[in-house]
Short mmCIF file of C-alpha atoms in Angstrom, two decimals:
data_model
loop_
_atom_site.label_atom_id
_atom_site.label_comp_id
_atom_site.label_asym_id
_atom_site.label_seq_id
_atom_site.Cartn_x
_atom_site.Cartn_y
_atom_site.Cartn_z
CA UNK T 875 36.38 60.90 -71.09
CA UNK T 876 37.84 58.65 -73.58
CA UNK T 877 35.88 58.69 -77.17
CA UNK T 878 35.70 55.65 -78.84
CA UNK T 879 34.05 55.04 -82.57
CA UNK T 880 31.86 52.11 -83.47
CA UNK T 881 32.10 51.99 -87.29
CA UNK T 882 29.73 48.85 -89.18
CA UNK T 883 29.16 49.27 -92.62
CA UNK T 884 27.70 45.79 -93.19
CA UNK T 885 25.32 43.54 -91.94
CA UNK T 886 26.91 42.56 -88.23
CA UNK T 887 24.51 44.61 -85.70
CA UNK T 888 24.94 42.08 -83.38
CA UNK T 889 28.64 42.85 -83.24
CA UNK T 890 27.94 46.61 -83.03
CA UNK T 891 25.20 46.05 -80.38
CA UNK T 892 27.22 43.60 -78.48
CA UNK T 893 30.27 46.38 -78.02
CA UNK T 894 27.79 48.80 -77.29
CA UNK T 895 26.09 46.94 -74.22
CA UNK T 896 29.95 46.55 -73.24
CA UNK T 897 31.27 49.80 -73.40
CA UNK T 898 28.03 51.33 -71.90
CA UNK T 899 29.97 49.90 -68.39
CA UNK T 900 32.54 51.75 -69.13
CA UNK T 901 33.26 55.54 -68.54
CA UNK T 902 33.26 56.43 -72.32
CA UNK T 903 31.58 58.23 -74.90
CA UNK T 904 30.28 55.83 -77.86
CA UNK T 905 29.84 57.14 -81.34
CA UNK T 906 28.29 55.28 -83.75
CA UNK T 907 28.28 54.92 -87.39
CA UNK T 908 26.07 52.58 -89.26
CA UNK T 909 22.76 52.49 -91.25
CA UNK T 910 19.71 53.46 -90.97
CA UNK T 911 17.77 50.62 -90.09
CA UNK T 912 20.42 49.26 -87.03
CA UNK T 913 19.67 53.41 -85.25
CA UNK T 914 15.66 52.23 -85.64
CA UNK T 915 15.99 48.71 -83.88
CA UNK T 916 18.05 50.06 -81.51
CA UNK T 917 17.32 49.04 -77.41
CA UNK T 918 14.64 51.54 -76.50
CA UNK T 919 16.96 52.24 -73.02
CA UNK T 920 19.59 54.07 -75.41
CA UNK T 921 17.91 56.44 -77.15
CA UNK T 922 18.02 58.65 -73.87
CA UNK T 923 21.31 57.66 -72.82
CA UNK T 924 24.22 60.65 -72.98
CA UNK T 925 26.81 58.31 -73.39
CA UNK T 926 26.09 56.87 -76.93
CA UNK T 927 25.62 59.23 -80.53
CA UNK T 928 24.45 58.08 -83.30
CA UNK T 929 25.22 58.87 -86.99
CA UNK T 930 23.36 56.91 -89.85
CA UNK T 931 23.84 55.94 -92.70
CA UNK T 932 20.84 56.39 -95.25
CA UNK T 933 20.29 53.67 -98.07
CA UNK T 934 21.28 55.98 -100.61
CA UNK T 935 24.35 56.66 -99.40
CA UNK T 936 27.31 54.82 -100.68
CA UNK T 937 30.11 53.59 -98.08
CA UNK T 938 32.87 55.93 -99.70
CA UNK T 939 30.36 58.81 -99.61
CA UNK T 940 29.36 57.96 -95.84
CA UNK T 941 33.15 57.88 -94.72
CA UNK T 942 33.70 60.83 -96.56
CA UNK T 943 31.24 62.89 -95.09
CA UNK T 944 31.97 62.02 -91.45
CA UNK T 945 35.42 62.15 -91.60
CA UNK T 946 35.77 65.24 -89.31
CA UNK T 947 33.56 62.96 -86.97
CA UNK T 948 35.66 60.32 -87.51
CA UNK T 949 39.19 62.01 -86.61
CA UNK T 950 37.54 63.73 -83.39
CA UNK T 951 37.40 60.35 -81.28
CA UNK T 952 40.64 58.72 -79.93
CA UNK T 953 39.71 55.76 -81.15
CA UNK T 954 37.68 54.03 -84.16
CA UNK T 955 36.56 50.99 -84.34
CA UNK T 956 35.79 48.78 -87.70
CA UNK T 957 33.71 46.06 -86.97
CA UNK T 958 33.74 44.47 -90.21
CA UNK T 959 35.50 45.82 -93.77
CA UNK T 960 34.89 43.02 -96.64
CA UNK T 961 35.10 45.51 -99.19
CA UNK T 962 36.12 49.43 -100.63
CA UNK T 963 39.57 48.43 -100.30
CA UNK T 964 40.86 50.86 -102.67
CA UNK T 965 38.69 53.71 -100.33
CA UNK T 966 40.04 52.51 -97.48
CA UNK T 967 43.72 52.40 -98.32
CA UNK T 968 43.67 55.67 -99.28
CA UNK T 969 42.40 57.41 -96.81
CA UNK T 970 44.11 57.65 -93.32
CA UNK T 971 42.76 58.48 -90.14
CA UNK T 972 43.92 60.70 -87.57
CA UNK T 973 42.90 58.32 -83.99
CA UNK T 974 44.39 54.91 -84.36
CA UNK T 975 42.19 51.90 -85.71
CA UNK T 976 41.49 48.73 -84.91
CA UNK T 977 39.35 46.41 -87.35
CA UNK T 978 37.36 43.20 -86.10
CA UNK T 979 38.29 40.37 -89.28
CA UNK T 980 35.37 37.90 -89.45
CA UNK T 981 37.02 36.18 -92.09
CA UNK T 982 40.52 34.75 -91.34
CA UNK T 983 41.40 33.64 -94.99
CA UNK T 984 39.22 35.97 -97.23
CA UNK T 985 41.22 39.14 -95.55
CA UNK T 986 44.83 37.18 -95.12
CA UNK T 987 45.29 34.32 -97.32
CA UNK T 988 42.93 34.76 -100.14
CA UNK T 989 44.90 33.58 -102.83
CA UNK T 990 45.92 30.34 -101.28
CA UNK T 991 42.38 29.61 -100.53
CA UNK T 992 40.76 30.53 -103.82
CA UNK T 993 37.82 28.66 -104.62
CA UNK T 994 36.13 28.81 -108.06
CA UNK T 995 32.79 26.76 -108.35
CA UNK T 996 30.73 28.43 -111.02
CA UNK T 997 30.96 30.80 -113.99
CA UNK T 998 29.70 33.19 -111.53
CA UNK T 999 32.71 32.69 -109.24
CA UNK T 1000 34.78 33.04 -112.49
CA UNK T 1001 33.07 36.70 -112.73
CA UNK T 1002 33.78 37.57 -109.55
CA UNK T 1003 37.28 36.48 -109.57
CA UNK T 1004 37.55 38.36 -112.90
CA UNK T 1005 36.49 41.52 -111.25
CA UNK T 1006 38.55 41.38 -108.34
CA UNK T 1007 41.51 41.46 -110.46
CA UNK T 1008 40.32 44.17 -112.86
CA UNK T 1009 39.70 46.13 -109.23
CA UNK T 1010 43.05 44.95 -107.74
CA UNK T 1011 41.62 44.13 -104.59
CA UNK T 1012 44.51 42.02 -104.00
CA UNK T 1013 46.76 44.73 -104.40
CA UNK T 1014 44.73 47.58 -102.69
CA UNK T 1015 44.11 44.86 -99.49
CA UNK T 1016 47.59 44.71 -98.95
CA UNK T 1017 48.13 48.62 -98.88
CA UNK T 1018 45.41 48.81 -96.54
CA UNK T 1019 47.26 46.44 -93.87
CA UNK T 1020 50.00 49.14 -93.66
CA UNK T 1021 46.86 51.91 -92.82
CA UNK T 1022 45.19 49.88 -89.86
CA UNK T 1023 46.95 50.40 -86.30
CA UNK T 1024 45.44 47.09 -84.96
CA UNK T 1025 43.74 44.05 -86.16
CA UNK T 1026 41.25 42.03 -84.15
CA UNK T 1027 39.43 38.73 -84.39
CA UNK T 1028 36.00 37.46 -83.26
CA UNK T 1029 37.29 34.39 -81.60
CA UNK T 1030 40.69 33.43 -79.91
CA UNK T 1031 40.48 29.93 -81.88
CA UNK T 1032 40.97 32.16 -85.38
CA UNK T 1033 43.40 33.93 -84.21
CA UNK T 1034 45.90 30.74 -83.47
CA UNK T 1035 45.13 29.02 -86.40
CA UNK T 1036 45.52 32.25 -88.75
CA UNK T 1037 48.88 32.65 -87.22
CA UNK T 1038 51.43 31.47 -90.18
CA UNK T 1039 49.15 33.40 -92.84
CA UNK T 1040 49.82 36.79 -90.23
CA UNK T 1041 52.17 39.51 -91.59
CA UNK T 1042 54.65 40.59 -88.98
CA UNK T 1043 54.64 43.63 -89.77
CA UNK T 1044 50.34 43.92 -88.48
CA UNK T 1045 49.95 45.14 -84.94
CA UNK T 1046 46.97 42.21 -83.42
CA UNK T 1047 44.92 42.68 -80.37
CA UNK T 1048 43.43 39.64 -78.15
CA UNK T 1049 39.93 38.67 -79.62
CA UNK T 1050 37.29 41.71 -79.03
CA UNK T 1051 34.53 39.64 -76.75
CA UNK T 1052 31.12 40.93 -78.00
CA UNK T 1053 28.99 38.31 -76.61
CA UNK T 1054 27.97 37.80 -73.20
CA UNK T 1055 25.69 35.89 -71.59
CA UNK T 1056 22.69 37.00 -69.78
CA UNK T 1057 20.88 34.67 -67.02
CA UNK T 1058 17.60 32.99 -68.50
CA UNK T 1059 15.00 30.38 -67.38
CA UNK T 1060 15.90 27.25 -69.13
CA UNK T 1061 12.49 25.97 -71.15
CA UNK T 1062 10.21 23.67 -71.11
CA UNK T 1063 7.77 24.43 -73.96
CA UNK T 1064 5.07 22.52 -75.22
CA UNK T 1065 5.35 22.31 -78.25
CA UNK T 1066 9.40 21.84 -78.09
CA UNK T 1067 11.19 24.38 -79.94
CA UNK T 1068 13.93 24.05 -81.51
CA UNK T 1069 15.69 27.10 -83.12
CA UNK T 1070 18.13 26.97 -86.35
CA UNK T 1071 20.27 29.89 -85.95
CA UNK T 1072 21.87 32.25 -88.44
CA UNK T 1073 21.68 32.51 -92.00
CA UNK T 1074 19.54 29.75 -94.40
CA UNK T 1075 22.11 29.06 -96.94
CA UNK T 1076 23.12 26.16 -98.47
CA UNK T 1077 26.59 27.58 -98.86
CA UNK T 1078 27.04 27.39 -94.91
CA UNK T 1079 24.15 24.74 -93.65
CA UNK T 1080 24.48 21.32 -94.62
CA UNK T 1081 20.70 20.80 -95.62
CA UNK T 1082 21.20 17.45 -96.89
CA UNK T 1083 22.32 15.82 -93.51
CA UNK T 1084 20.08 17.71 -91.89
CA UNK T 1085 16.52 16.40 -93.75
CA UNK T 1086 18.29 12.81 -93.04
CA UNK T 1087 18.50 13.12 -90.30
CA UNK T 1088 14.93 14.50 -89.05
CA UNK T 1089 13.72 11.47 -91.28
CA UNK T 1090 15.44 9.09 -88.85
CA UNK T 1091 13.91 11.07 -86.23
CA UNK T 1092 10.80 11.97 -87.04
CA UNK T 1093 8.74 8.29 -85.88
CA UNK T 1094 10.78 8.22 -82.98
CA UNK T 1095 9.70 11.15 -81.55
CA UNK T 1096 7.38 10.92 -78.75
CA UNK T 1097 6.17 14.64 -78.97
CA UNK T 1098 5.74 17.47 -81.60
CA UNK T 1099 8.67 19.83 -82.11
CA UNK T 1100 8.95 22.98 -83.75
CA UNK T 1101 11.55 23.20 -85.58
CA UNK T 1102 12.26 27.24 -86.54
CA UNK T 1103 14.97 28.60 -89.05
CA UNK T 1104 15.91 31.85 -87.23
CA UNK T 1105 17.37 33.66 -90.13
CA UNK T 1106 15.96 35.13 -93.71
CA UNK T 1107 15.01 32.42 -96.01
CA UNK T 1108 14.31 33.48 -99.17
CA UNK T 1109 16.61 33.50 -102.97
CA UNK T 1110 18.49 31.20 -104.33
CA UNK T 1111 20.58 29.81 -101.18
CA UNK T 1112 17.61 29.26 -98.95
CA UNK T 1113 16.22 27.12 -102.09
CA UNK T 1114 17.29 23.44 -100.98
CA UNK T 1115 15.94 23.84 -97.90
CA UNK T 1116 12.41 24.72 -99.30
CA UNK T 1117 12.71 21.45 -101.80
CA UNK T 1118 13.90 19.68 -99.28
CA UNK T 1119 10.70 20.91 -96.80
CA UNK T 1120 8.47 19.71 -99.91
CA UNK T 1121 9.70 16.24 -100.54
CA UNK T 1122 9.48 15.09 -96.78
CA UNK T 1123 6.26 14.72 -94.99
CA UNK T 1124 7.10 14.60 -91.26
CA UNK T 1125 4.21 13.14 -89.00
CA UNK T 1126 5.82 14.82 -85.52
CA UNK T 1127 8.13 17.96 -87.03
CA UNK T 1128 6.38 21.66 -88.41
CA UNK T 1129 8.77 23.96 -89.74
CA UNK T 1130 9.00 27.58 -89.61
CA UNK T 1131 10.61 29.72 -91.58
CA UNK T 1132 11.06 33.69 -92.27
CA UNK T 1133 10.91 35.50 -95.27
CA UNK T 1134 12.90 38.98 -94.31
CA UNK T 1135 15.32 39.34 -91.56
CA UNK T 1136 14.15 39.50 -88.27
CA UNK T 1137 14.90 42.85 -86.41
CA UNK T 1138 17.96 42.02 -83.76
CA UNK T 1139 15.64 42.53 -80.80
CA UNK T 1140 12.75 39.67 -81.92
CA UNK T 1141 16.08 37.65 -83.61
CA UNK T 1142 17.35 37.52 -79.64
CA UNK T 1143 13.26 37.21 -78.31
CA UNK T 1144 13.13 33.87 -80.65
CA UNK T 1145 16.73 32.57 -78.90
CA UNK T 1146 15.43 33.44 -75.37
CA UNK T 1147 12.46 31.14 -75.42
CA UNK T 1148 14.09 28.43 -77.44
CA UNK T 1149 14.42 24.79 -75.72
CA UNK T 1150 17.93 24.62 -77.39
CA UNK T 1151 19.46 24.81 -80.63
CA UNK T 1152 20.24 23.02 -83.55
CA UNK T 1153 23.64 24.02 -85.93
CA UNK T 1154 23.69 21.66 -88.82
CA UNK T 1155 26.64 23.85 -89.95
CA UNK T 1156 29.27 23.05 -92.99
CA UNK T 1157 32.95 22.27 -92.04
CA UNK T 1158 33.90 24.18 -95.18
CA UNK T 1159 32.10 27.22 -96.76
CA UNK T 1160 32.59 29.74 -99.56
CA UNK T 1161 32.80 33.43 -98.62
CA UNK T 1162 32.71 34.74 -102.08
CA UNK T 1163 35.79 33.03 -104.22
CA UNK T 1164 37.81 32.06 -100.68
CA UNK T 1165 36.84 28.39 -98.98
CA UNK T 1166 36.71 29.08 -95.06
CA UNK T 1167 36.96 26.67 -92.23
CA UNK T 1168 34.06 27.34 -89.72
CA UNK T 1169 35.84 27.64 -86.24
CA UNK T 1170 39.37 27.64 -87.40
CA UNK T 1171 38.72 31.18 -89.70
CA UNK T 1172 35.38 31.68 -89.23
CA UNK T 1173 33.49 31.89 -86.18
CA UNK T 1174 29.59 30.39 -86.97
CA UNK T 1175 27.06 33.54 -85.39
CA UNK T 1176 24.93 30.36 -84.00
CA UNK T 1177 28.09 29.55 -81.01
CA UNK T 1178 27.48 33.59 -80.07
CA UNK T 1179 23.98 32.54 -79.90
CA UNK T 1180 24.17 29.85 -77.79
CA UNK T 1181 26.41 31.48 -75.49
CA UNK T 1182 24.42 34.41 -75.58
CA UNK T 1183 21.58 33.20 -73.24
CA UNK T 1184 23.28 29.40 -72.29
CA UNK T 1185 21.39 27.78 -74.54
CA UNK T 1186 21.79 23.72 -74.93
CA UNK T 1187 22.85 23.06 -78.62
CA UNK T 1188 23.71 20.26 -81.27
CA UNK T 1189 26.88 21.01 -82.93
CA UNK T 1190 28.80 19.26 -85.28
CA UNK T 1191 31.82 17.53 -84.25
CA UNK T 1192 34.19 18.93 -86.23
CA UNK T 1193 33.53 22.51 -84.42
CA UNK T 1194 36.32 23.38 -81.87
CA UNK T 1195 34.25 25.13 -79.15
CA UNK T 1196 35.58 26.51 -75.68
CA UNK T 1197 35.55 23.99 -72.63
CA UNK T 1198 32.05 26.42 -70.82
CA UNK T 1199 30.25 25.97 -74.63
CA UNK T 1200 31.88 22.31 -74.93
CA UNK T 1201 29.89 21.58 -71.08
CA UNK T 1202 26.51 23.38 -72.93
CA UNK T 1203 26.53 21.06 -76.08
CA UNK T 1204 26.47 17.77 -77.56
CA UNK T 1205 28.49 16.69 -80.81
CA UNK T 1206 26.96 14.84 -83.99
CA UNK T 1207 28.88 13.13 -86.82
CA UNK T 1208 26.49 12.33 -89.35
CA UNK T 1209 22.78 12.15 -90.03
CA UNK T 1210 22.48 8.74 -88.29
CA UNK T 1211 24.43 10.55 -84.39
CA UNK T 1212 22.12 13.34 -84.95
CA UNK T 1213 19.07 11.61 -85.52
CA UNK T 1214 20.53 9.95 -82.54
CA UNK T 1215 20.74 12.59 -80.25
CA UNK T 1216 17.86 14.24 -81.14
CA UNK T 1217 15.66 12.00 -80.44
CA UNK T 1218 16.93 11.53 -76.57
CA UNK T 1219 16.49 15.47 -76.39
CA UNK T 1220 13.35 15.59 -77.19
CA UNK T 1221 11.98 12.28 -75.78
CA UNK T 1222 14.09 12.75 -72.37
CA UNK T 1223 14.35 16.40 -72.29
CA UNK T 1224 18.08 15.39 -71.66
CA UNK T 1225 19.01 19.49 -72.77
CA UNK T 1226 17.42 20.67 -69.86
CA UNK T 1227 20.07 19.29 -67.10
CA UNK T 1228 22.40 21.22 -69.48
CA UNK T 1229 20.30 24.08 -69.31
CA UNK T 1230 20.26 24.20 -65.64
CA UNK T 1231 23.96 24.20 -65.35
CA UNK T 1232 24.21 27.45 -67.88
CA UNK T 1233 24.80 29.90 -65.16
CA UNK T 1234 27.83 27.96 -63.64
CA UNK T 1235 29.04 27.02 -67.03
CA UNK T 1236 29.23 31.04 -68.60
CA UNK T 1237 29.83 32.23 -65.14
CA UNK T 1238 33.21 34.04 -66.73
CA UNK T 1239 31.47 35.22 -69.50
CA UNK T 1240 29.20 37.67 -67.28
CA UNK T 1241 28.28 41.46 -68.80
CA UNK T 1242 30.56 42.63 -66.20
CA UNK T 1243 33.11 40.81 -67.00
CA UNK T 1244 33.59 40.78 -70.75
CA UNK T 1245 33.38 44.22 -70.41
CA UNK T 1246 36.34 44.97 -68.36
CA UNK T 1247 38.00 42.45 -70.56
CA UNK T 1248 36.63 44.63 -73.84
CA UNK T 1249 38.55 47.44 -72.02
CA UNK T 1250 42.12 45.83 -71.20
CA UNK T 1251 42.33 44.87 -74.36
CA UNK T 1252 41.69 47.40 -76.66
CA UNK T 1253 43.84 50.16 -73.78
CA UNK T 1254 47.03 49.45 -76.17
CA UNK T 1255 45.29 50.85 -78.93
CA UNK T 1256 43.51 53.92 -76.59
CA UNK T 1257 46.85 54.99 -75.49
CA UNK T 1258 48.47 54.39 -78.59
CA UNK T 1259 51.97 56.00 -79.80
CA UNK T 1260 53.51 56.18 -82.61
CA UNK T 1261 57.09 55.31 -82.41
#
């Protein structure tokens, strides 16, 4: 039986759980390596099961002393897995490991073209700039291209558009599918809710078009909505949205927000019971000093969500979204097409014919399915030889 390593050393358990509830389908052992915290919220069906192993990662630990101490783990499997690597470049580069690799890039231009999309807006950009160089990140990211046996993306749609910024001489798999969608109920709650998925930052949520257009809304409304930001809204990049929540008095919107994180299995409880979603999502955002493109080289966690249990959304035009998703949603403009469409949402319940057709829509993007797909396409890198 194949062994195959599940390595995330950042914040993406959804990733890491997704691949898991794949490759449980599959005759393979799982070993995974990742902190603390993602072991605890764990689905309470794998702690028994033989297939998967767990090693964690304690809050104490650094990354490089982590790595370091599970190498001999590590070089055991036939293959490992990175599901994210955003920084330790100088680690990583050094070190080489004895199965081949594949690592999942989240970010298109940060990890391939960050020079060309450098993007200073503050003195604190400045600092971090300054620090890359005195690190030679640059120069150790490079070096690490020539360790890595495969690179990945999280979407197909990167992938193309990343193309001219690709060196030749990096070995790229399909897109890993991590998402899949699972049958569910379409709502009809009372209160309607409507869920804001994925990080509360100002840096990636346009806030500003957003409070516009609720205040279009809000009169129109025949009904009271809930509207809930899904992910942790607290320090400085959540702040906007707070002002923005104390300068508008809405008559027929309450807000709800969260203060920590939510563990992955109430995160997916929240999407589940949602009436559909809202993504008031910037075209452009800053990943540290580099300017990304949301869909073109970097994928927006709210599309997984709405795939993830067919979930009627609101998306912003400018979001290139596969035909099944493209059936699922409706595109906004501005704050007047949004106020637009949100009031014949909630007034008509218009999302729930949507809703209805989920099944037939995300029919190819069944468990079963994007798990056999998960398998053909990482088989290159399973049977890999060195030539």
């Amino acid at each position: 039986m194949k062994k195959i390593a599940l390595v995330e050393l950042q914040e993406h358990q959804e990733v890491l759980y997704g691949l898991i509830d794949l490759l449980l389908l599959q005759a393979v052992e799982i070993h995974v390596f990742a902190p603390a915290y993602m072991q605890e919220e764990r689905k309470v069906e794998w702690q028994e099961n033989e297939q998967l192993h767990w090693t964690s990662k304690s809050p104490q630990n650094s990354i490089p002393q982590f790595i370091q101490q599970v190498k001999t783990q590590l070089d055991a499997v036939d293959l490992i897995v990175f599901t994210t690597l955003v920084k330790h470049f100088a680690f990583f580069a050094q070190h080489t490991f004895a199965p081949p690799t594949v690592l999942l890039i989240h970010k298109g231009n940060a990890f391939f073209a960050p020079q060309s999309n450098l993007s200073i807006r503050s003195f604190k950009d400045g600092l971090r700039f300054l620090r890359s160089l005195w690190r030679r990140e640059d120069f150790f990211r490079k070096k690490l291209l020539k360790k890595i046996t495969y690179y990945s993306f999280t979407d197909p749609l990167i992938q193309e558009y990343m193309q001219p910024f690709l060196p030749s001489s990096c070995r790229f798999l399909s897109a890993l599918p991590f998402v899949f969608y699972t049958p569910n109920s379409p709502c009809f709650n009372a209160p309607i809710q409507i869920v804001v998925p994925g990080t509360v930052s100002a840096l990636t949520r346009d806030f500003e078009l957003f409070f516009l257009a609720l205040q279009k809304a809000d009169a129109q409304l025949a009904t009271t909505v809930e509207l809930i930001f899904l992910g942790k809204a607290s320090g400085p990049r959540a702040k906007p949205l707070f002002d923005l929540v104390q300068s508008s008095r809405f008559q027929n919107i309450n807000i709800q927000t969260f203060s920590e994180m939510l563990p992955e299995q109430e995160y997916q409880k929240q999407l589940q019971t949602a009436d559909f979603l809202l993504l008031p999502l910037r075209e452009q955002i800053q990943f540290g000093t580099t300017q990304e493109s949301y869909g073109k080289t970097s994928i927006s966690g709210g599309i997984n969500d709405m795939l993830r249990f067919g979930k009627p959304a609101l998306v912003p035009d400018f979001y290139p979204l596969d035909p099944a998703l493209q059936s699922l949603s409706q595109s906004f403009h501005d704050a007047e097409s949004l106020a637009d469409l949100l009031t014949k949402w909630v007034n008509e319940r218009s999302y729930f014919t949507l809703a209805e057709q989920a099944p037939i829509l995300l029919a190819s993007f069944s468990k079963a399915k994007r798990s056999h797909a998960l398998m053909e396409i990482l088989k290159p890198a399973l049977n890999f030889i060195e030539k």
